[in-house]
Every structure is written in C-alpha cells, then in structure tokens.
Amino acid sequence: MRSTRMITEGALMLAIFTILLLISLYVPLLWAISSLFLILPFLIYSAKYPVNYSVLLIVISTALSGLVGGILTIPLALSNSTTGVVMGSLIKKRKEKFVIYVAGSFTFLLNVLLQYVAAIMLFDFNFMSELNRTLKSSFKESTALMEKLGQTIPENTEEQLMASVDMFQTLMPSLIVLFSFLSVLILILVNFPILKRLGMDVPVFEPFRNWQLPKSILWYYLFLLLGAFIAFPEKGTMWYSAYTNLMFMLQLCLLIQGLSFIFFYAYLKKWTKAIPIFIAVFSILMLPLLYLVRLLGIIDLGFDLRQRLQSKK
C-alpha cells in the first residue's frame, strides 16, 4: 500500500514538475515566477519518502526534461532536482534550517561548477572569454559611433573597462559561490512557506539579529592581511587570485556580521524596523557606510559587543 502511494505521488510530482518546466520554457511572461517553483516537487517528495525513491525521481525528471525541452534543459532539471532532494531529505531528518540551507547551497554550487566545466569541454564555450570578446566589440562600436557624432572619449576609458573585466574574472569563483547561496536563499523563502501550508514540519531561521558568525573568520581575515604584507599578491599569480577571492568572501562575512549587529542594536533599543533596513540598503549603495558596517562587524566579533551591551541593559 505504501509502495503504491509512493509511486502515485512520484508520478504526481513529475507531472507538476513537467508543467512548471513547460511554463518556464514557453511562457515568456511567467518563466521568472514558475522557475522559482521547479524545486518544489522534489522538496515535497523527498521530505516524505526514502532517498532511493527520490533519486529515482531525479533520474526520471532529468530524462523528461530532455524530452520536453531538449538537452539544454537537463542542467536546469538536475540543479533543481538534486538541490531539492538534498534539502527535502534533511527536512525529513529534522535538521536545522541553517544546515539545510548550507547543504542545499553547496549542492547547487556543485551543479553550477559541473555545468560550467561541461560547457567548456563539450561545447567549447567559456563564459569569461565570451564576455571579454563581447565587451571589446561593444566598446569599439560605441567608440566609432561617438567619433561619428563628434564626441571624444577619455583616453583611459578602455583601460578602466578592461580592468573591471579582469577583476570580474578574478572574482569569478567567489561570485559563483555568492550566486549559489543567494539562489538557494530565494528558493527557501519562496518554497518553504508552501511546505508549511501542506502540513510539513519545516524549520525556521533564527532572526537575523541573532546571527553570529564564528570568531575564526576574524582570525582568517587578520592572517590574510598579514600574508599580504609578507608576500604581496602580484596580479596574474595564483596567490593574487586566492587572496582576492578569500578577502572578498571574508569581507562579505564581516559585512553580514555588522548588519546583524545593527539589527540586534535596533531591537535592543526598540527602534522601528525601518531604521536597520534603511542602513542595510544604504551600506550596500554607499562605500563609506559599507566600510563602517564592516568595521562594526570586526568589533562585534573581536570584543563580544553584543554581550557587553546586554550586560549593561
């Protein structure tokens, strides 16, 4: 009886996935919305049934996506199905939401990396090379058009553009990680409330004001700064690439810590919620404020600022 139910619900989840995939592929106005729910059938099924049945669901859904949308839709199916099954299985095991989020993000990241490598090996398509070529071509066309209109272009414009592309290329590993974690966060925010509505025991995140990153992040940051003094990261070297990416990720962590402290302080002082949100938005838009928030994160991690404030309350 249970086996029949699992097969029936598996077929239903496959039907839902196929419909969502068709909408994502062939309905331009709805693809952005429907693509957010492609993971949902796999979350529901793997949160209820054993992993081996969920793996079978991944295989069948991948084959179906190839039949429905062609070979290029297979990566989309794999990303959503594997990430959904990993997260759903952890929900079934009643793991904390942060654990589910990290596991799902790393699964999604692995998919992105494999797809990037496959694109290079199978289709000879390198995203960064294509970006370089497109930007150079666009710049030459824009330069020619402006010269025809009698306008002059500053001499260092092309150099600045290429420097930006080089930095983007250097930070590509960090940006892929950031993209994966942000994507899974959005998927959680959209799909977990539906799971809750369906009666599933879905864990919740702690309030952002209570987020505390490990103190080891501060030590990594300081050691990395010290390493840059000992061996200066020269552009084009492996050390430069590693230093730039590690520093980017650590600074992002310290920024999150600083923003979390601001939300904590606002809660402690009973400020309106609009104030910390306003600060968070403008800290991203204004570099001086971003540096201050990051410094606040360093102080909070290094000197247990929250405990000191709570003890004085």
mmCIF file of C-alpha atoms in Angstrom:
data_model
loop_
_atom_site.group_PDB
_atom_site.id
_atom_site.type_symbol
_atom_site.label_atom_id
_atom_site.label_comp_id
_atom_site.label_asym_id
_atom_site.label_seq_id
_atom_site.Cartn_x
_atom_site.Cartn_y
_atom_site.Cartn_z
ATOM 1 C CA MET A 1 0.000 0.000 0.000
ATOM 2 C CA ARG A 2 2.791 2.416 0.973
ATOM 3 C CA SER A 3 4.761 1.481 -2.142
ATOM 4 C CA THR A 4 1.737 2.223 -4.341
ATOM 5 C CA ARG A 5 1.276 5.587 -2.636
ATOM 6 C CA MET A 6 4.925 6.496 -3.174
ATOM 7 C CA ILE A 7 4.703 5.638 -6.872
ATOM 8 C CA THR A 8 1.444 7.583 -7.267
ATOM 9 C CA GLU A 9 2.788 10.673 -5.535
ATOM 10 C CA GLY A 10 6.028 10.377 -7.507
ATOM 11 C CA ALA A 11 4.045 10.442 -10.754
ATOM 12 C CA LEU A 12 2.100 13.463 -9.487
ATOM 13 C CA MET A 13 5.321 15.315 -8.605
ATOM 14 C CA LEU A 14 6.740 14.536 -12.050
ATOM 15 C CA ALA A 15 3.581 15.910 -13.673
ATOM 16 C CA ILE A 16 3.809 19.115 -11.614
ATOM 17 C CA PHE A 17 7.494 19.491 -12.457
ATOM 18 C CA THR A 18 6.832 18.966 -16.183
ATOM 19 C CA ILE A 19 4.059 21.591 -16.204
ATOM 20 C CA LEU A 20 6.269 24.109 -14.388
ATOM 21 C CA LEU A 21 9.131 23.350 -16.782
ATOM 22 C CA LEU A 22 6.893 23.869 -19.831
ATOM 23 C CA ILE A 23 5.711 27.214 -18.429
ATOM 24 C CA SER A 24 9.316 28.239 -17.731
ATOM 25 C CA LEU A 25 10.365 27.357 -21.283
ATOM 26 C CA TYR A 26 7.428 28.502 -23.404
ATOM 27 C CA VAL A 27 5.555 31.233 -21.488
ATOM 28 C CA PRO A 28 7.811 34.316 -21.514
ATOM 29 C CA LEU A 29 5.737 36.372 -19.071
ATOM 30 C CA LEU A 30 5.647 33.649 -16.402
ATOM 31 C CA TRP A 31 9.051 31.945 -16.679
ATOM 32 C CA ALA A 32 10.647 34.045 -13.910
ATOM 33 C CA ILE A 33 7.911 33.007 -11.462
ATOM 34 C CA SER A 34 7.476 29.372 -12.469
ATOM 35 C CA SER A 35 11.235 28.694 -12.399
ATOM 36 C CA LEU A 36 11.244 29.524 -8.676
ATOM 37 C CA PHE A 37 8.938 26.561 -8.016
ATOM 38 C CA LEU A 38 10.738 23.901 -10.084
ATOM 39 C CA ILE A 39 12.386 22.680 -6.887
ATOM 40 C CA LEU A 40 9.070 22.288 -5.028
ATOM 41 C CA PRO A 41 8.029 18.774 -6.229
ATOM 42 C CA PHE A 42 11.406 17.386 -5.136
ATOM 43 C CA LEU A 43 11.227 19.119 -1.755
ATOM 44 C CA ILE A 44 7.776 17.690 -1.090
ATOM 45 C CA TYR A 45 8.587 14.152 -2.199
ATOM 46 C CA SER A 46 11.983 13.772 -0.529
ATOM 47 C CA ALA A 47 10.656 15.250 2.730
ATOM 48 C CA LYS A 48 8.142 12.388 2.895
ATOM 49 C CA TYR A 49 9.765 9.330 1.322
ATOM 50 C CA PRO A 50 13.116 7.452 1.361
ATOM 51 C CA VAL A 51 16.138 8.752 -0.542
ATOM 52 C CA ASN A 52 16.266 5.871 -3.036
ATOM 53 C CA TYR A 53 12.812 6.790 -4.372
ATOM 54 C CA SER A 54 13.879 10.439 -4.531
ATOM 55 C CA VAL A 55 16.976 9.522 -6.549
ATOM 56 C CA LEU A 56 14.713 7.677 -8.994
ATOM 57 C CA LEU A 57 12.631 10.849 -9.241
ATOM 58 C CA ILE A 58 15.799 12.795 -10.167
ATOM 59 C CA VAL A 59 16.647 10.334 -12.955
ATOM 60 C CA ILE A 60 13.137 10.314 -14.459
ATOM 61 C CA SER A 61 12.698 14.114 -14.214
ATOM 62 C CA THR A 62 16.063 14.658 -15.929
ATOM 63 C CA ALA A 63 15.066 12.335 -18.767
ATOM 64 C CA LEU A 64 11.679 14.050 -19.066
ATOM 65 C CA SER A 65 13.268 17.498 -19.209
ATOM 66 C CA GLY A 66 15.483 16.318 -22.073
ATOM 67 C CA LEU A 67 12.432 15.062 -23.984
ATOM 68 C CA VAL A 68 10.336 18.161 -23.293
ATOM 69 C CA GLY A 69 12.878 20.923 -23.753
ATOM 70 C CA GLY A 70 15.972 19.367 -25.291
ATOM 71 C CA ILE A 71 19.440 18.744 -23.951
ATOM 72 C CA LEU A 72 19.917 22.328 -22.731
ATOM 73 C CA THR A 73 17.134 21.930 -20.127
ATOM 74 C CA ILE A 74 18.854 18.953 -18.463
ATOM 75 C CA PRO A 75 21.163 21.170 -16.324
ATOM 76 C CA LEU A 76 18.090 23.090 -15.114
ATOM 77 C CA ALA A 77 16.385 19.847 -14.104
ATOM 78 C CA LEU A 78 19.499 18.487 -12.382
ATOM 79 C CA SER A 79 20.121 21.689 -10.398
ATOM 80 C CA ASN A 80 16.578 21.811 -9.048
ATOM 81 C CA SER A 81 16.095 18.088 -8.509
ATOM 82 C CA THR A 82 19.376 17.363 -6.696
ATOM 83 C CA THR A 83 19.164 20.512 -4.559
ATOM 84 C CA GLY A 84 15.520 19.788 -3.729
ATOM 85 C CA VAL A 85 16.196 16.159 -2.782
ATOM 86 C CA VAL A 86 19.163 17.068 -0.542
ATOM 87 C CA MET A 87 17.151 19.744 1.271
ATOM 88 C CA GLY A 88 13.996 17.641 1.472
ATOM 89 C CA SER A 89 15.919 14.671 2.917
ATOM 90 C CA LEU A 90 17.369 16.928 5.625
ATOM 91 C CA ILE A 91 13.881 18.260 6.402
ATOM 92 C CA LYS A 92 12.787 14.642 6.818
ATOM 93 C CA LYS A 93 15.670 14.150 9.288
ATOM 94 C CA ARG A 94 14.564 17.320 11.175
ATOM 95 C CA LYS A 95 17.849 19.155 10.684
ATOM 96 C CA GLU A 96 18.209 22.848 11.499
ATOM 97 C CA LYS A 97 17.275 25.287 8.763
ATOM 98 C CA PHE A 98 20.812 26.687 8.530
ATOM 99 C CA VAL A 99 22.197 23.171 7.942
ATOM 100 C CA ILE A 100 19.571 22.616 5.241
ATOM 101 C CA TYR A 101 20.452 25.968 3.666
ATOM 102 C CA VAL A 102 24.213 25.306 3.592
ATOM 103 C CA ALA A 103 23.786 21.749 2.246
ATOM 104 C CA GLY A 104 21.382 22.960 -0.446
ATOM 105 C CA SER A 105 23.708 25.827 -1.404
ATOM 106 C CA PHE A 106 26.714 23.537 -1.788
ATOM 107 C CA THR A 107 24.665 21.105 -3.879
ATOM 108 C CA PHE A 108 23.540 23.958 -6.115
ATOM 109 C CA LEU A 109 27.143 25.238 -6.280
ATOM 110 C CA LEU A 110 28.403 21.802 -7.340
ATOM 111 C CA ASN A 111 25.821 21.778 -10.135
ATOM 112 C CA VAL A 112 26.913 25.220 -11.345
ATOM 113 C CA LEU A 113 30.588 24.209 -11.361
ATOM 114 C CA LEU A 114 29.927 20.950 -13.210
ATOM 115 C CA GLN A 115 27.791 22.756 -15.775
ATOM 116 C CA TYR A 116 30.476 25.405 -16.271
ATOM 117 C CA VAL A 117 33.127 22.744 -16.867
ATOM 118 C CA ALA A 118 30.780 20.783 -19.165
ATOM 119 C CA ALA A 119 30.077 23.923 -21.217
ATOM 120 C CA ILE A 120 33.809 24.380 -21.788
ATOM 121 C CA MET A 121 34.584 20.714 -22.521
ATOM 122 C CA LEU A 122 31.525 19.739 -24.579
ATOM 123 C CA PHE A 123 30.561 22.980 -26.310
ATOM 124 C CA ASP A 124 33.862 24.883 -26.208
ATOM 125 C CA PHE A 125 32.012 27.761 -24.532
ATOM 126 C CA ASN A 126 33.922 29.850 -21.981
ATOM 127 C CA PHE A 127 31.763 32.489 -20.322
ATOM 128 C CA MET A 128 34.666 34.793 -19.441
ATOM 129 C CA SER A 129 36.205 34.631 -22.924
ATOM 130 C CA GLU A 130 32.833 35.417 -24.478
ATOM 131 C CA LEU A 131 32.334 38.307 -22.046
ATOM 132 C CA ASN A 132 35.747 39.748 -22.934
ATOM 133 C CA ARG A 133 35.036 39.452 -26.639
ATOM 134 C CA THR A 134 31.545 40.981 -26.338
ATOM 135 C CA LEU A 135 32.718 43.939 -24.233
ATOM 136 C CA LYS A 136 35.617 44.723 -26.568
ATOM 137 C CA SER A 137 33.329 44.541 -29.582
ATOM 138 C CA SER A 138 30.700 46.744 -27.908
ATOM 139 C CA PHE A 139 33.344 49.262 -26.859
ATOM 140 C CA LYS A 140 34.734 49.543 -30.414
ATOM 141 C CA GLU A 141 31.240 50.015 -31.842
ATOM 142 C CA SER A 142 30.408 52.668 -29.223
ATOM 143 C CA THR A 143 33.734 54.440 -29.873
ATOM 144 C CA ALA A 144 33.134 54.506 -33.636
ATOM 145 C CA LEU A 145 29.590 55.851 -33.152
ATOM 146 C CA MET A 146 30.713 58.611 -30.772
ATOM 147 C CA GLU A 147 33.511 59.637 -33.133
ATOM 148 C CA LYS A 148 30.973 59.961 -35.946
ATOM 149 C CA LEU A 149 28.902 62.209 -33.684
ATOM 150 C CA GLY A 150 31.970 64.316 -32.983
ATOM 151 C CA GLN A 151 32.328 63.333 -29.347
ATOM 152 C CA THR A 152 35.609 62.447 -27.690
ATOM 153 C CA ILE A 153 36.237 59.525 -25.337
ATOM 154 C CA PRO A 154 38.669 59.818 -22.402
ATOM 155 C CA GLU A 155 41.951 58.043 -23.116
ATOM 156 C CA ASN A 156 41.797 55.684 -20.133
ATOM 157 C CA THR A 157 38.183 54.538 -20.683
ATOM 158 C CA GLU A 158 39.157 51.281 -22.396
ATOM 159 C CA GLU A 159 41.783 50.559 -19.740
ATOM 160 C CA GLN A 160 39.222 51.055 -16.966
ATOM 161 C CA LEU A 161 36.743 48.799 -18.735
ATOM 162 C CA MET A 162 39.319 46.035 -19.189
ATOM 163 C CA ALA A 163 40.446 46.422 -15.562
ATOM 164 C CA SER A 164 36.828 45.901 -14.450
ATOM 165 C CA VAL A 165 36.551 42.797 -16.634
ATOM 166 C CA ASP A 166 39.838 41.459 -15.234
ATOM 167 C CA MET A 167 38.614 41.969 -11.661
ATOM 168 C CA PHE A 168 35.318 40.271 -12.515
ATOM 169 C CA GLN A 169 37.246 37.354 -13.972
ATOM 170 C CA THR A 170 39.467 37.121 -10.893
ATOM 171 C CA LEU A 171 36.445 37.156 -8.585
ATOM 172 C CA MET A 172 34.567 34.591 -10.665
ATOM 173 C CA PRO A 173 34.956 31.765 -8.064
ATOM 174 C CA SER A 174 33.588 33.986 -5.275
ATOM 175 C CA LEU A 175 30.761 35.287 -7.461
ATOM 176 C CA ILE A 176 29.715 31.723 -8.340
ATOM 177 C CA VAL A 177 29.614 30.845 -4.626
ATOM 178 C CA LEU A 178 27.655 34.018 -3.849
ATOM 179 C CA PHE A 179 25.228 33.331 -6.701
ATOM 180 C CA SER A 180 24.602 29.784 -5.444
ATOM 181 C CA PHE A 181 23.945 30.831 -1.858
ATOM 182 C CA LEU A 182 21.666 33.714 -2.879
ATOM 183 C CA SER A 183 19.741 31.480 -5.299
ATOM 184 C CA VAL A 184 19.076 28.835 -2.648
ATOM 185 C CA LEU A 185 18.088 31.513 -0.112
ATOM 186 C CA ILE A 186 15.472 32.823 -2.560
ATOM 187 C CA LEU A 187 14.226 29.280 -3.232
ATOM 188 C CA ILE A 188 13.863 28.676 0.513
ATOM 189 C CA LEU A 189 11.986 31.932 1.084
ATOM 190 C CA VAL A 190 9.574 31.114 -1.753
ATOM 191 C CA ASN A 191 9.016 27.373 -1.254
ATOM 192 C CA PHE A 192 9.263 26.688 2.476
ATOM 193 C CA PRO A 193 6.040 28.582 3.319
ATOM 194 C CA ILE A 194 4.237 26.289 0.841
ATOM 195 C CA LEU A 195 5.658 23.219 2.586
ATOM 196 C CA LYS A 196 4.404 24.618 5.869
ATOM 197 C CA ARG A 197 0.946 25.143 4.363
ATOM 198 C CA LEU A 198 0.987 21.489 3.300
ATOM 199 C CA GLY A 199 1.421 20.479 6.943
ATOM 200 C CA MET A 200 5.118 19.661 6.889
ATOM 201 C CA ASP A 201 7.314 20.392 9.883
ATOM 202 C CA VAL A 202 9.602 22.986 8.315
ATOM 203 C CA PRO A 203 12.317 24.586 10.492
ATOM 204 C CA VAL A 204 12.704 28.362 10.637
ATOM 205 C CA PHE A 205 15.763 30.592 10.582
ATOM 206 C CA GLU A 206 16.788 32.396 13.726
ATOM 207 C CA PRO A 207 16.062 36.140 13.492
ATOM 208 C CA PHE A 208 18.803 37.937 11.550
ATOM 209 C CA ARG A 209 19.649 39.978 14.654
ATOM 210 C CA ASN A 210 20.795 36.772 16.397
ATOM 211 C CA TRP A 211 23.140 35.642 13.641
ATOM 212 C CA GLN A 212 26.677 35.191 14.960
ATOM 213 C CA LEU A 213 29.438 34.085 12.636
ATOM 214 C CA PRO A 214 32.389 32.080 14.024
ATOM 215 C CA LYS A 215 35.208 34.147 15.548
ATOM 216 C CA SER A 216 37.632 32.188 13.383
ATOM 217 C CA ILE A 217 36.537 34.356 10.439
ATOM 218 C CA LEU A 218 38.209 37.342 12.110
ATOM 219 C CA TRP A 219 41.440 35.378 12.572
ATOM 220 C CA TYR A 220 41.394 34.267 8.924
ATOM 221 C CA TYR A 221 40.924 37.890 7.922
ATOM 222 C CA LEU A 222 43.855 39.069 10.044
ATOM 223 C CA PHE A 223 46.136 36.247 8.863
ATOM 224 C CA LEU A 224 45.272 37.048 5.262
ATOM 225 C CA LEU A 225 46.147 40.716 5.786
ATOM 226 C CA LEU A 226 49.426 39.661 7.392
ATOM 227 C CA GLY A 227 50.096 37.297 4.479
ATOM 228 C CA ALA A 228 49.659 40.194 2.033
ATOM 229 C CA PHE A 229 52.319 42.178 3.920
ATOM 230 C CA ILE A 230 54.755 39.249 3.879
ATOM 231 C CA ALA A 231 54.155 38.279 0.244
ATOM 232 C CA PHE A 232 52.495 40.991 -1.826
ATOM 233 C CA PRO A 233 49.869 39.462 -4.164
ATOM 234 C CA GLU A 234 51.081 40.315 -7.651
ATOM 235 C CA LYS A 235 48.491 40.415 -10.417
ATOM 236 C CA GLY A 236 48.423 37.292 -12.561
ATOM 237 C CA THR A 237 49.730 34.951 -9.860
ATOM 238 C CA MET A 238 47.830 32.176 -8.078
ATOM 239 C CA TRP A 239 48.415 33.972 -4.766
ATOM 240 C CA TYR A 240 46.734 37.103 -6.167
ATOM 241 C CA SER A 241 43.677 35.126 -7.259
ATOM 242 C CA ALA A 242 43.450 33.249 -3.948
ATOM 243 C CA TYR A 243 43.993 36.412 -1.885
ATOM 244 C CA THR A 244 41.398 38.424 -3.828
ATOM 245 C CA ASN A 245 38.704 35.742 -3.575
ATOM 246 C CA LEU A 246 39.338 34.891 0.073
ATOM 247 C CA MET A 247 39.408 38.565 1.037
ATOM 248 C CA PHE A 248 36.168 39.199 -0.859
ATOM 249 C CA MET A 249 34.365 36.348 0.927
ATOM 250 C CA LEU A 250 35.733 37.252 4.380
ATOM 251 C CA GLN A 251 34.816 40.914 3.945
ATOM 252 C CA LEU A 252 31.318 39.832 2.902
ATOM 253 C CA CYS A 253 31.046 37.724 6.087
ATOM 254 C CA LEU A 254 32.170 40.680 8.211
ATOM 255 C CA LEU A 255 29.609 42.886 6.457
ATOM 256 C CA ILE A 256 26.856 40.378 7.300
ATOM 257 C CA GLN A 257 28.089 40.331 10.913
ATOM 258 C CA GLY A 258 27.975 44.142 11.031
ATOM 259 C CA LEU A 259 24.465 44.280 9.585
ATOM 260 C CA SER A 260 23.326 41.605 12.035
ATOM 261 C CA PHE A 261 24.677 43.713 14.904
ATOM 262 C CA ILE A 262 22.787 46.775 13.634
ATOM 263 C CA PHE A 263 19.538 44.778 13.627
ATOM 264 C CA PHE A 264 20.383 43.493 17.124
ATOM 265 C CA TYR A 265 21.066 47.011 18.412
ATOM 266 C CA ALA A 266 17.850 48.324 16.832
ATOM 267 C CA TYR A 267 15.899 45.537 18.547
ATOM 268 C CA LEU A 268 17.642 46.241 21.862
ATOM 269 C CA LYS A 269 16.795 49.946 21.655
ATOM 270 C CA LYS A 270 13.299 49.219 20.325
ATOM 271 C CA TRP A 271 13.827 51.207 17.146
ATOM 272 C CA THR A 272 11.377 50.900 14.289
ATOM 273 C CA LYS A 273 12.310 48.125 11.808
ATOM 274 C CA ALA A 274 12.649 50.689 9.029
ATOM 275 C CA ILE A 275 15.882 52.113 10.520
ATOM 276 C CA PRO A 276 18.117 48.994 10.286
ATOM 277 C CA ILE A 277 16.640 48.155 6.862
ATOM 278 C CA PHE A 278 17.428 51.710 5.704
ATOM 279 C CA ILE A 279 21.013 51.376 6.982
ATOM 280 C CA ALA A 280 21.420 47.943 5.328
ATOM 281 C CA VAL A 281 20.279 49.229 1.926
ATOM 282 C CA PHE A 282 22.464 52.346 2.020
ATOM 283 C CA SER A 283 25.501 50.427 3.283
ATOM 284 C CA ILE A 284 25.411 48.480 0.024
ATOM 285 C CA LEU A 285 24.992 51.624 -2.085
ATOM 286 C CA MET A 286 27.485 53.874 -0.261
ATOM 287 C CA LEU A 287 31.086 52.662 0.121
ATOM 288 C CA PRO A 288 31.985 54.776 3.212
ATOM 289 C CA LEU A 289 28.986 53.385 5.096
ATOM 290 C CA LEU A 290 29.826 49.858 3.905
ATOM 291 C CA TYR A 291 33.316 50.177 5.399
ATOM 292 C CA LEU A 292 31.850 51.389 8.708
ATOM 293 C CA VAL A 293 29.395 48.481 8.880
ATOM 294 C CA ARG A 294 32.203 46.034 8.131
ATOM 295 C CA LEU A 295 34.326 47.617 10.874
ATOM 296 C CA LEU A 296 31.366 47.209 13.210
ATOM 297 C CA GLY A 297 31.296 43.514 12.318
ATOM 298 C CA ILE A 298 35.002 43.217 13.192
ATOM 299 C CA ILE A 299 34.461 44.936 16.564
ATOM 300 C CA ASP A 300 31.412 42.788 17.317
ATOM 301 C CA LEU A 301 33.308 39.571 16.590
ATOM 302 C CA GLY A 302 36.511 40.617 18.341
ATOM 303 C CA PHE A 303 35.140 42.216 21.502
ATOM 304 C CA ASP A 304 31.792 40.436 22.107
ATOM 305 C CA LEU A 305 29.985 43.741 21.698
ATOM 306 C CA ARG A 306 26.521 42.208 21.999
ATOM 307 C CA GLN A 307 27.229 40.563 25.342
ATOM 308 C CA ARG A 308 28.632 43.827 26.685
ATOM 309 C CA LEU A 309 25.528 45.722 25.644
ATOM 310 C CA GLN A 310 23.198 43.085 27.088
ATOM 311 C CA SER A 311 25.079 43.056 30.386
ATOM 312 C CA LYS A 312 24.649 46.829 30.690
ATOM 313 C CA LYS A 313 20.936 46.686 29.981
#
